[in-house]
Tab-separated table of C-alpha atoms and ligand atoms in Angstrom:
chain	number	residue	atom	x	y	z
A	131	UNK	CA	-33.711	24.088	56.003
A	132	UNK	CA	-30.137	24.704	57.067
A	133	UNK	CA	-30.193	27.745	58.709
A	134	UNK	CA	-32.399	29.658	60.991
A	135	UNK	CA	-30.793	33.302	60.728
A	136	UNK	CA	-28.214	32.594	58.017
A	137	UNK	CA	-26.436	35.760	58.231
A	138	UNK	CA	-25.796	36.042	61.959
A	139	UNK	CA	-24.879	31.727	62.021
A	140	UNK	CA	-22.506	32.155	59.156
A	141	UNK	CA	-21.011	35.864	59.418
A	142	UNK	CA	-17.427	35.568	58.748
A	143	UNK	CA	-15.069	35.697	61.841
A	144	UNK	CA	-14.225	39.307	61.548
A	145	UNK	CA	-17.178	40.128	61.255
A	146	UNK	CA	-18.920	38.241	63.882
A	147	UNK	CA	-15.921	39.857	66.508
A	148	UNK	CA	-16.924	43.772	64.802
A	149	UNK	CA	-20.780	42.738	66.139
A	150	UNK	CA	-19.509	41.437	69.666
A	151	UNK	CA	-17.306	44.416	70.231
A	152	UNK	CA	-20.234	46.785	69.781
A	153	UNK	CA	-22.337	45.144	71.693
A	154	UNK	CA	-19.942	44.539	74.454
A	155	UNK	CA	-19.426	47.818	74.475
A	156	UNK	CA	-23.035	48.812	74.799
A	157	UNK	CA	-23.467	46.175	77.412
A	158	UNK	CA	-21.093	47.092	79.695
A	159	UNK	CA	-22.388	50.786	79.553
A	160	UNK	CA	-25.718	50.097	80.025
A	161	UNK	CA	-24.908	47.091	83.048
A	162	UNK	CA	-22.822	50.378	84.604
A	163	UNK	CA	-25.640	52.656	84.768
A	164	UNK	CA	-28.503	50.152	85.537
A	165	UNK	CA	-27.108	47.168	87.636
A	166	UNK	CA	-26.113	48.628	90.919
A	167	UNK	CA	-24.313	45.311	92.362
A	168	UNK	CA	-21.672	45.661	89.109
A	169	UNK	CA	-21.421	49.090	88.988
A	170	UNK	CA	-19.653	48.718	92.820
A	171	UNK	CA	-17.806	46.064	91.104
A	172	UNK	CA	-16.368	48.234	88.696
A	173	UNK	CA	-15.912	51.384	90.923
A	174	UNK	CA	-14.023	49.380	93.519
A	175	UNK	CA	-11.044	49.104	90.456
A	176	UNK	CA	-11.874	52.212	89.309
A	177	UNK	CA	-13.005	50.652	86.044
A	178	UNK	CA	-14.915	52.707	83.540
A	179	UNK	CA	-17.249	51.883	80.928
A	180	UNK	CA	-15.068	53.635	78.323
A	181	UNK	CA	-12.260	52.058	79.120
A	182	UNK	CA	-13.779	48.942	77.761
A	183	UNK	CA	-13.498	49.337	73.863
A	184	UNK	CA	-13.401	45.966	72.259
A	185	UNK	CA	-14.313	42.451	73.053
A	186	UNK	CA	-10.429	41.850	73.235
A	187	UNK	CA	-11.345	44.017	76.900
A	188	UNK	CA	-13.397	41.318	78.272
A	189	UNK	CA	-10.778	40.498	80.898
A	190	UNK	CA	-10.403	43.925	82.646
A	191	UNK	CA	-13.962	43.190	83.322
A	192	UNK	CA	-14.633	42.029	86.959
A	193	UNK	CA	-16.357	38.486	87.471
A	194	UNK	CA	-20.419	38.030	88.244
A	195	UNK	CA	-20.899	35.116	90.582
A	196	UNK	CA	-23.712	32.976	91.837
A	197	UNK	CA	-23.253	35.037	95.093
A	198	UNK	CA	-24.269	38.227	93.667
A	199	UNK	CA	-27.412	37.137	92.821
A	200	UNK	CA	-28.341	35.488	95.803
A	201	UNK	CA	-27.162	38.890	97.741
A	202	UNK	CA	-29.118	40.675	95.220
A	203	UNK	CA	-32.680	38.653	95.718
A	204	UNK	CA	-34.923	38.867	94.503
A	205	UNK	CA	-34.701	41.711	92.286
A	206	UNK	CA	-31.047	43.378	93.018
A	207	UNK	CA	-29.621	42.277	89.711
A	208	UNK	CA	-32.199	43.405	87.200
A	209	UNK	CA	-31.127	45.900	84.867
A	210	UNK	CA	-34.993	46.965	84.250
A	211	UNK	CA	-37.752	48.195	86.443
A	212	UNK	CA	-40.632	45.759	86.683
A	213	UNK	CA	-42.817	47.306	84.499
A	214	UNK	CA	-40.422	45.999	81.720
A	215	UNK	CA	-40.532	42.422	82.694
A	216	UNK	CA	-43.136	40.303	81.356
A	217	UNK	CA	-41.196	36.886	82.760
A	218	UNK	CA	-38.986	35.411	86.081
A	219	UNK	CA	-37.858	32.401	85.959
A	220	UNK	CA	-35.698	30.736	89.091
A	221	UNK	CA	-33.864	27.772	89.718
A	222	UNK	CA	-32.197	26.249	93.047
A	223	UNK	CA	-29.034	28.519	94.797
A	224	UNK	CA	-27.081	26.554	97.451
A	225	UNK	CA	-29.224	28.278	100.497
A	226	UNK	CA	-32.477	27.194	99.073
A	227	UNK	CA	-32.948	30.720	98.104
A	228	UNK	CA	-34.054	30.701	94.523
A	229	UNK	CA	-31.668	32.685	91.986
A	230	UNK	CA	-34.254	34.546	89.846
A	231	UNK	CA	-33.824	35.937	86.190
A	232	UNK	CA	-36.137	38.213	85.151
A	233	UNK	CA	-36.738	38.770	80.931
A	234	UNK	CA	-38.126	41.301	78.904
A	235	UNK	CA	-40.131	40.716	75.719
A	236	UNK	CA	-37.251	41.052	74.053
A	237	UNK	CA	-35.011	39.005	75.988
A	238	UNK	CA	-37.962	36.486	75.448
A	239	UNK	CA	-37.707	36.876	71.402
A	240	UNK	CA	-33.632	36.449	71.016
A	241	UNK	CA	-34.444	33.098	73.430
A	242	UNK	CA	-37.100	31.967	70.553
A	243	UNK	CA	-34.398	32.295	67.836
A	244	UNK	CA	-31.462	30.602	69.999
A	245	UNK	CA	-33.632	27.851	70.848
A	246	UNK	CA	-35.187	27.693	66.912
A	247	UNK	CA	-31.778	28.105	65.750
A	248	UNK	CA	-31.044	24.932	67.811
A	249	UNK	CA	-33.640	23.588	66.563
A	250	UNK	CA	-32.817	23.808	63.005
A	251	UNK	CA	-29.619	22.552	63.640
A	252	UNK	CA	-30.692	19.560	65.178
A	253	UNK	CA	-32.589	18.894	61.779
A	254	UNK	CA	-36.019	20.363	62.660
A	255	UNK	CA	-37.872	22.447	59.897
A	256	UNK	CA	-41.169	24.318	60.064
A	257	UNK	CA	-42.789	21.484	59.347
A	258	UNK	CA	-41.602	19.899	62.427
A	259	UNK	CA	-43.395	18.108	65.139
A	260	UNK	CA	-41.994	19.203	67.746
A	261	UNK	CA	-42.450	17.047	71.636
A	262	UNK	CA	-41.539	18.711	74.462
A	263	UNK	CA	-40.905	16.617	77.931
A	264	UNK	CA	-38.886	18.658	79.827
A	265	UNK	CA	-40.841	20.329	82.527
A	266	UNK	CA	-42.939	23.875	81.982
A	267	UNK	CA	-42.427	26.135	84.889
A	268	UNK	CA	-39.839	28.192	86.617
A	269	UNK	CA	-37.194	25.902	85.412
A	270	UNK	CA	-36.249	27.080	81.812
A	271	UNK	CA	-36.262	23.750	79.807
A	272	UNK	CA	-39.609	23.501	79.045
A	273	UNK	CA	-41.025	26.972	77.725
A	274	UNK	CA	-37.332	27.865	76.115
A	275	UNK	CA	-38.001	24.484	73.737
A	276	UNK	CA	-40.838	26.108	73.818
A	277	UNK	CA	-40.297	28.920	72.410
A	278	UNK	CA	-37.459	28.002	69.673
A	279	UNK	CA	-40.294	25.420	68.051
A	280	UNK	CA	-43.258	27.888	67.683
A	281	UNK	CA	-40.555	30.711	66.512
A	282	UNK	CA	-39.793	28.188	64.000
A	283	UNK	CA	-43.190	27.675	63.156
A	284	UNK	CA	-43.073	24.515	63.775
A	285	UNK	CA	-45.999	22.140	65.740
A	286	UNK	CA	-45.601	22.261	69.203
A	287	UNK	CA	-46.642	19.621	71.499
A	288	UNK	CA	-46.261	20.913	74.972
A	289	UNK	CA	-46.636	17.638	76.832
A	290	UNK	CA	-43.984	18.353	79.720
A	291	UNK	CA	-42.920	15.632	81.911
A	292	UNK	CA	-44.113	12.494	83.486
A	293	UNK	CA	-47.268	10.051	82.490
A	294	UNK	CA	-44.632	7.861	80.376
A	295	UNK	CA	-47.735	5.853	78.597
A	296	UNK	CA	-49.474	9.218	77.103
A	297	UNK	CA	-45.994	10.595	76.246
A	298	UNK	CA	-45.636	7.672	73.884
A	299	UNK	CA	-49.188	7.763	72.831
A	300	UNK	CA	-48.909	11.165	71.738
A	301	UNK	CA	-45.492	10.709	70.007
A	302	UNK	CA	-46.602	8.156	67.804
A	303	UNK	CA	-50.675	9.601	67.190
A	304	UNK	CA	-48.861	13.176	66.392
A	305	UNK	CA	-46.132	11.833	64.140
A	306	UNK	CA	-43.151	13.683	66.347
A	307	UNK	CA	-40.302	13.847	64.277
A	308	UNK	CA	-37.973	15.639	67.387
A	309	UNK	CA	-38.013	15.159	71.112
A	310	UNK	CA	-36.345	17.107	73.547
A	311	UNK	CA	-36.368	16.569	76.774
A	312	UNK	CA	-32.923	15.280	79.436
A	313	UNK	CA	-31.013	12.368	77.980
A	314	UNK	CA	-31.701	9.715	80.807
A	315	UNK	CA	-35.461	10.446	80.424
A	316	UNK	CA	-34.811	9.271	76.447
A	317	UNK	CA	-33.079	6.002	77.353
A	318	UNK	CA	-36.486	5.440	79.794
A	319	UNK	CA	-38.847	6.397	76.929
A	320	UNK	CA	-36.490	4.383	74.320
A	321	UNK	CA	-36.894	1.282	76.490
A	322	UNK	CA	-40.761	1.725	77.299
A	323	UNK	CA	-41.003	1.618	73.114
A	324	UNK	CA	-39.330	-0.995	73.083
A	325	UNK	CA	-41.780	-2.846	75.929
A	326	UNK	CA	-45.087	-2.164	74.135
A	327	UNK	CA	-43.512	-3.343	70.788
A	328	UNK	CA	-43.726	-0.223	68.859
A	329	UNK	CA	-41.739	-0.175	65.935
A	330	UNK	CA	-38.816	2.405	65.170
A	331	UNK	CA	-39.555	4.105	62.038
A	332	UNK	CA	-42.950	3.202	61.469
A	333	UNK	CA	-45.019	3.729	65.157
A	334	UNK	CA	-41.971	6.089	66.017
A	335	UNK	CA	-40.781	8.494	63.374
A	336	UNK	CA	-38.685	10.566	65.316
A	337	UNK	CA	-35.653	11.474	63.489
A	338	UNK	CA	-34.238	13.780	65.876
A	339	UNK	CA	-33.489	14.657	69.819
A	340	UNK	CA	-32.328	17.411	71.546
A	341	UNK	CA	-31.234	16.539	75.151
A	342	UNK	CA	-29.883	18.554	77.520
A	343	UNK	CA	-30.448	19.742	81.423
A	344	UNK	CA	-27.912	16.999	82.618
A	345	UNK	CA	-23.818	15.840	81.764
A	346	UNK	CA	-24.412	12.900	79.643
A	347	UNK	CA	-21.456	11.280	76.904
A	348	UNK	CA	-20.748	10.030	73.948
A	349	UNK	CA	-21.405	6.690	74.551
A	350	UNK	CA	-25.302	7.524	76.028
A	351	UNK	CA	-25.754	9.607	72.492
A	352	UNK	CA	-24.422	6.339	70.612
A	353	UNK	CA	-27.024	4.568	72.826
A	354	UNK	CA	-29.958	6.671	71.780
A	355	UNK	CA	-29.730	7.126	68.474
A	356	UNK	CA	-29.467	3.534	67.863
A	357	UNK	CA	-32.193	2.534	69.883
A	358	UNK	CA	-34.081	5.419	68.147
A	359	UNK	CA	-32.805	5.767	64.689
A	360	UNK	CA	-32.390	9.404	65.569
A	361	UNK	CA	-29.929	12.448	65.449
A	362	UNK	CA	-28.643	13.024	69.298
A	363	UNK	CA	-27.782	16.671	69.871
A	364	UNK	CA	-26.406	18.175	72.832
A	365	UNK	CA	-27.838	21.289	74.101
A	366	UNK	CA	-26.267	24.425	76.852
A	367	UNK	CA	-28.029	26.528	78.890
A	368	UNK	CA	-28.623	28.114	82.346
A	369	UNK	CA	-31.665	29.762	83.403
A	370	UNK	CA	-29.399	32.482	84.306
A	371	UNK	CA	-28.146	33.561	81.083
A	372	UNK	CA	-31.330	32.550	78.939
A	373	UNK	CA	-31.978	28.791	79.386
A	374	UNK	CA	-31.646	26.107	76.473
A	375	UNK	CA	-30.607	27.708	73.368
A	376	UNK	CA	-27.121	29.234	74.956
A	377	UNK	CA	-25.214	26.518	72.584
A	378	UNK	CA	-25.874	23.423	70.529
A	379	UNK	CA	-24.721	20.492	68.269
A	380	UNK	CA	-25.309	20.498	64.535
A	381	UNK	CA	-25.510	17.377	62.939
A	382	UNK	CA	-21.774	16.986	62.568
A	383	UNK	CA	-21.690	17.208	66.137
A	384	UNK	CA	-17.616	19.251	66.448
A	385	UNK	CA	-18.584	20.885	69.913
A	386	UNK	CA	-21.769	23.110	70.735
A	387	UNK	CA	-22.209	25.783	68.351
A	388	UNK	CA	-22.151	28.803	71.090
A	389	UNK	CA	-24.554	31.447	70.271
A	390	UNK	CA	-21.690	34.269	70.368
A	391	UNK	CA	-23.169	36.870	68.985
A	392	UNK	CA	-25.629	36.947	71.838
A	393	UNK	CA	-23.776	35.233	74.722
A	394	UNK	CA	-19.918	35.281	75.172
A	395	UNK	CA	-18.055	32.458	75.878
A	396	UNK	CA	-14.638	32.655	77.982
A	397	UNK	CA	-12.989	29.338	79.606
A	398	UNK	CA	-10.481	30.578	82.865
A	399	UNK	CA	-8.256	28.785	84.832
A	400	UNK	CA	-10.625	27.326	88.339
A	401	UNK	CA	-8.131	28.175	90.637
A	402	UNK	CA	-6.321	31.342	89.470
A	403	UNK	CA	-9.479	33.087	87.133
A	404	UNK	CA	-7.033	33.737	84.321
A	405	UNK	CA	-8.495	33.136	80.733
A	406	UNK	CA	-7.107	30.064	79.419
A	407	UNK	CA	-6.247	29.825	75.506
A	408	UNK	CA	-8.592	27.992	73.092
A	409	UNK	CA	-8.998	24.362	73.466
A	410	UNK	CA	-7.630	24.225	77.376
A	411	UNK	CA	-9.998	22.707	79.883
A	412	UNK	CA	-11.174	25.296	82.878
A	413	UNK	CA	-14.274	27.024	84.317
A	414	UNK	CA	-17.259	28.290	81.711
A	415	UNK	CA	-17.840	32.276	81.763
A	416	UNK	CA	-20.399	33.739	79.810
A	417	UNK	CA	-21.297	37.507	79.209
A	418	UNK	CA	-24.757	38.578	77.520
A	419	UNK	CA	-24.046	40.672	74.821
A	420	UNK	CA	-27.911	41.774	74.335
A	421	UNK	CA	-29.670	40.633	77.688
A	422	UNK	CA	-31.977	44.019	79.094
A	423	UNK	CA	-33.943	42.350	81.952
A	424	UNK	CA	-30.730	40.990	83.562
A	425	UNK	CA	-27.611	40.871	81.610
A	426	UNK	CA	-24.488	39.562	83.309
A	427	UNK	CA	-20.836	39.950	82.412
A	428	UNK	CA	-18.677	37.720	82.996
A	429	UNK	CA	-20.771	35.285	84.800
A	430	UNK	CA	-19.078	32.130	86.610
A	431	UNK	CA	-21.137	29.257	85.216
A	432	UNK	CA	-19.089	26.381	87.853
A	433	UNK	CA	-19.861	24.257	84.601
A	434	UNK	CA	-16.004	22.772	83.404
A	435	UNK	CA	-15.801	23.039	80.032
A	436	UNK	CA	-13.700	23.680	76.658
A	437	UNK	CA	-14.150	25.570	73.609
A	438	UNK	CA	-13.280	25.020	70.173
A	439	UNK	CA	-12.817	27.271	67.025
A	440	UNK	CA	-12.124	24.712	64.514
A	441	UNK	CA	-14.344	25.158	61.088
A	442	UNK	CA	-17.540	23.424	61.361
A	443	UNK	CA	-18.749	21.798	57.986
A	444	UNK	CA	-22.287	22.892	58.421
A	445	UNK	CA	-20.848	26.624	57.939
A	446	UNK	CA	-21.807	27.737	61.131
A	447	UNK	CA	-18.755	30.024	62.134
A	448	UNK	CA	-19.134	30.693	66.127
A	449	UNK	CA	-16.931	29.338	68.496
A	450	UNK	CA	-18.082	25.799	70.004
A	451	UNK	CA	-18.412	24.469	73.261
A	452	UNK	CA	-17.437	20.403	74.254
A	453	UNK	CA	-19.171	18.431	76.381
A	454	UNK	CA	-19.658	19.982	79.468
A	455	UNK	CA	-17.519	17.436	82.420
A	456	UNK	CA	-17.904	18.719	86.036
A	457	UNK	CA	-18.610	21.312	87.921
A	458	UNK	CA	-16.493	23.098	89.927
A	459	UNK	CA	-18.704	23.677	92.771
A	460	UNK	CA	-20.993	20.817	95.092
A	461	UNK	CA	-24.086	21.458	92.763
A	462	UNK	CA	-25.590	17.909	92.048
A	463	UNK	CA	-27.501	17.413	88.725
A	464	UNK	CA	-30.649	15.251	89.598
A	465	UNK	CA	-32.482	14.358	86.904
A	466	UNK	CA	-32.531	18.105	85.892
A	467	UNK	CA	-32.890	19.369	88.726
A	468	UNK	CA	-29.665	21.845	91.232
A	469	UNK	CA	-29.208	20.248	94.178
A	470	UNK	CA	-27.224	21.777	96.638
A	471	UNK	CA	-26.193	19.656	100.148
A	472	UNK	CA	-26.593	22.596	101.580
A	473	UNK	CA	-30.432	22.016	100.751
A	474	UNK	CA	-30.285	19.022	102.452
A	475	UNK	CA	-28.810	20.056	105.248
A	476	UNK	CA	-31.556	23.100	106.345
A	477	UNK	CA	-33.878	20.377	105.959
A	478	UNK	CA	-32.294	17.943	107.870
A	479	UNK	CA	-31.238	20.658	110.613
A	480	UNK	CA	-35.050	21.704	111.592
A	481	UNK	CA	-35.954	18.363	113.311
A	482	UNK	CA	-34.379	17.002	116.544
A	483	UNK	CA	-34.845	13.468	115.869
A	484	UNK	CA	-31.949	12.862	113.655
A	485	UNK	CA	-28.682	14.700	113.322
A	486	UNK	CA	-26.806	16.789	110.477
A	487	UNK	CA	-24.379	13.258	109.612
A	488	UNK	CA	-25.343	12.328	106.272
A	489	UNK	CA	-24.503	11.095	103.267
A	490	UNK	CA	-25.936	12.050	99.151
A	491	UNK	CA	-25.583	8.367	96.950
A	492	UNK	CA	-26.505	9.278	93.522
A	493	UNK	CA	-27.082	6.784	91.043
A	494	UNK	CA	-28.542	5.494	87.522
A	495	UNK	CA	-30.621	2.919	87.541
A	496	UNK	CA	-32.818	2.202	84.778
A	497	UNK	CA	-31.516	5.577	83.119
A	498	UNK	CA	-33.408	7.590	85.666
A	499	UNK	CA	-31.060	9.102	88.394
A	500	UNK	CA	-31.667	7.942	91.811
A	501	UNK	CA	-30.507	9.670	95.180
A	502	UNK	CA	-30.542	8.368	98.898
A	503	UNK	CA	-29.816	10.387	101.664
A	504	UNK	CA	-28.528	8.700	104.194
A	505	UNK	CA	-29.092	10.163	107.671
A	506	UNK	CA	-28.078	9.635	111.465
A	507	UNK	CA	-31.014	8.990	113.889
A	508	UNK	CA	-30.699	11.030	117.247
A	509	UNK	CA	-29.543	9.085	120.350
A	510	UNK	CA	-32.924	10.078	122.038
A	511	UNK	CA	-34.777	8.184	119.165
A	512	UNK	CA	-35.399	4.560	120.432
A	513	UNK	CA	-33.494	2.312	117.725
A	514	UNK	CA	-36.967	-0.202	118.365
A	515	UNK	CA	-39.550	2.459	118.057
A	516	UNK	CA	-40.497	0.959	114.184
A	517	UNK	CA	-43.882	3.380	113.934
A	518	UNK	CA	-41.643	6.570	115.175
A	519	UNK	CA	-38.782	5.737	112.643
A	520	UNK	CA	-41.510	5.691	110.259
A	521	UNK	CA	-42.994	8.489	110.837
A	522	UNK	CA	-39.978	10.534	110.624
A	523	UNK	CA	-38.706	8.947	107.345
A	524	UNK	CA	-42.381	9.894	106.132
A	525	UNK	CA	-41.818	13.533	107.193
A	526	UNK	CA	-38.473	13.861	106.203
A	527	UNK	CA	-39.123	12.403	102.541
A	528	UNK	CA	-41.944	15.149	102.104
A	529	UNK	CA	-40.339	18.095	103.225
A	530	UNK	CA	-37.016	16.670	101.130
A	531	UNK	CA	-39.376	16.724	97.966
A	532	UNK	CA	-40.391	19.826	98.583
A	533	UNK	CA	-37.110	21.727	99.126
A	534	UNK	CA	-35.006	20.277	96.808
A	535	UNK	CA	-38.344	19.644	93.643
A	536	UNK	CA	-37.292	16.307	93.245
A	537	UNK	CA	-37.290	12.771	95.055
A	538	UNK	CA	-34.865	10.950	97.703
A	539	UNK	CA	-35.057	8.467	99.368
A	540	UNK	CA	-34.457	8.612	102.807
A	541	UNK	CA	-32.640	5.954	104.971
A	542	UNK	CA	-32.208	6.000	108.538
A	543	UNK	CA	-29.388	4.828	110.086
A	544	UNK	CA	-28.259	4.448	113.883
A	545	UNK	CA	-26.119	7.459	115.736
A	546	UNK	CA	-22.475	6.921	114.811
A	547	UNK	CA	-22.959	4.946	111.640
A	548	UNK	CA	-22.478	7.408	108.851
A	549	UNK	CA	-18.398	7.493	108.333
A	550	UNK	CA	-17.333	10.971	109.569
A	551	UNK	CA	-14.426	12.529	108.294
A	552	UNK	CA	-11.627	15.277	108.996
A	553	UNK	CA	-11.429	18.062	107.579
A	554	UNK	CA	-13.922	19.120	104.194
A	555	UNK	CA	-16.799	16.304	104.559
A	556	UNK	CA	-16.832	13.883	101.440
A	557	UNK	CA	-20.603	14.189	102.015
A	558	UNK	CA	-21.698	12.635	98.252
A	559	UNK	CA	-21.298	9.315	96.310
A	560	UNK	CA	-22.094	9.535	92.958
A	561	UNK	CA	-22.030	6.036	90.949
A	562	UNK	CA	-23.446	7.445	87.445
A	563	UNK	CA	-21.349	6.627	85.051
A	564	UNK	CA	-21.631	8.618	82.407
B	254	LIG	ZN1	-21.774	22.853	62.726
């Protein structure tokens, strides 16, 4: 199986930028009359929906940013009354607030056939095994894999994250043939194989991975698939847009095929907004080009990227997106999971024992990503008082966990010992090298 929707993959490039103006052009129209926060947008330059005719437009259009939606929560943004939801999903904001996108059944369907269209590309068939260990909830990568495997018709084995020893059980008892879950979690499983002496090929016949949810290079996908035997493929999404399936790699692996006929890719300048041309390195902006339940134009990802539009020999013709390498904002990527140090710091801020000096050190070890928080004690805290240090570490590491969904550890350090600093805080250490 090459393809999973032949026509719309391989539409010539004239034809594929007839289908985007169209539904640009419908998009914007329908965003004006049915998303309130854009429609100010657009009447505060005195922009009209007509005067948008092609997808060469695009610019005049104003940006959506993270903001928006947070101003907007829970339900400011969606273009659809609730009655036409049948899905939210959320993921972390920088205030703790959750930035929610809701989905209508057919926002759900065109996920299934980006994700299965992934899929295929990454070598999977309808007679796929297909393991899923990302995690099933509000964050997207679980159910979007999800999704793209059963629209395939392909066997789906919904075993989400964690319990290392039945993952691998179940891998080799159900024959898996692709994985997908984030690429450190891969490199973990890859060397817990290689523990309980399972062989490659013949206890573990997966041929294929997609990996995504977290910046990872060239050298970790030369890493995995020779440890596996496998094809590593890249995957793009936000929970914002749609979630996995925004863009993937084929088996030739020449940038991300971006799913342009349903999400439009622009790269722009970080500092001055202005599109950049093809191939130069700025800030990711997508529009939705057939989103109902909350479509976004123009969307400020914070994800640094490129794009590419050279041919692709799998005859895929959409433009392509490179490996994603920073972000342009303070969002930390922990083992999946947004984390904002602004999280941290309304945490840190409700008790009086310690104070709001701290420091983030994220690192790799074992090819899981590890962070520390690093926090001041308060002068009235008796440096001695062992049990009361305790405690607070204790308290502090459970209400971390639960504002940020995912582990730190916390250390606690003596007033005046975390390095302060003029001006913007250099608050984070990250050591992963990637
Ligand atoms: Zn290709």
């Amino acid at each position: 199986m090459q393809y999973f929707q032949k026509e719309l993959e391989t539409m010539n490039r004239e034809e594929r930028k007839a289908l985007q103006s169209e539904r640009l052009v419908k998009m914007v129209k329908y965003v004006y009359e049915n998303q309130k926060p854009y429609r100010a947008k657009m009447d505060a330059i005195k922009l009209k929906p007509e005067d948008i005719k092609s997808i060469d437009d695009i610019y005049k259009l104003p940006y959506t940013v993270k903001q928006d939606l947070r101003d907007a929560y829970p339900f400011g943004m969606m273009a659809r009354p609730k009655k036409d939801l049948v899905r939210l999903h959320a993921s972390s904001a920088t205030t703790g607030k959750l930035t929610v996108a809701g989905y209508t059944k057919k926002d759900i369907e065109i996920w299934g056939e980006c994700a299965a269209r992934c899929l295929v590309m990454a070598g999977a068939s309808p007679e796929s095994v297909v393991h899923i260990a990302y995690g099933y909830g509000l964050f997207t990568g679980g159910l979007g894999m999800h999704y793209g495997a059963e629209t395939l018709g392909a066997v789906v084995v919904p075993a989400s994250a964690g319990n290392t020893q039945k993952q691998i059980q179940l891998i080799t008892d159900f024959e898996a043939d692709v994985i997908c879950c984030t690429p450190s979690y891969i490199i973990y499983l890859a060397e817990e194989i290689d523990k309980l002496g399972l062989k490659i090929g013949e206890d573990i016949k997966l041929k294929a991975g997609i990996f995504g949810a977290e910046a990872w290079s060239e050298g970790m996908r030369e890493d995995i698939e020779k440890r596996l035997g496998i094809r590593a493929c890249d995957i793009y999404g936000l929970s914002e847009i749609a979630g996995p399936g925004v863009a993937c790699d084929c088996q030739f692996k020449t940038g991300m095929h971006f799913q342009d006929d349903h999400f439009y890719p622009e790269i722009v300048d970080v500092n001055t907004l202005e599109p950049l041309p093809m191939g130069e390195s700025g800030e990711l902006v997508i529009t939705t080009l057939t989103k109902e339940g909350m479509p976004l134009l123009r969307y400020r990802t914070r994800d640094i990227a490129s794009l590419n539009n050279d041919p692709c020999p799998c005859g895929r013709t959409s433009v392509k997106l490179n490996k994603i390498t920073g972000r342009s904002d303070d969002m930390l990527i922990i083992r999946g999971v947004n984390v904002f140090p602004s999280q941290i710091e309304s945490v840190l801020l409700k008790h009086t024992e310690i104070q709001p000096h701290y420091h983030i050190n994220v690192d790799r070890v074992n090819n899981l990503d590890t962070m520390e928080i690093v926090v001041e004690l308060s002068p009235s805290v008796e440096v001695d008082a062992v049990a009361h240090i305790e405690e607070i570490r204790k308290k502090l590491t459970s209400e971390m966990a639960s504002a940020l969904s995912v582990s730190a550890k916390i250390t606690l350090v003596s007033p005046g010992t975390v390095a302060r600093s003029e001006g913007k805080a250099k608050r984070i250490t990250d050591r992963r090298k990637l």
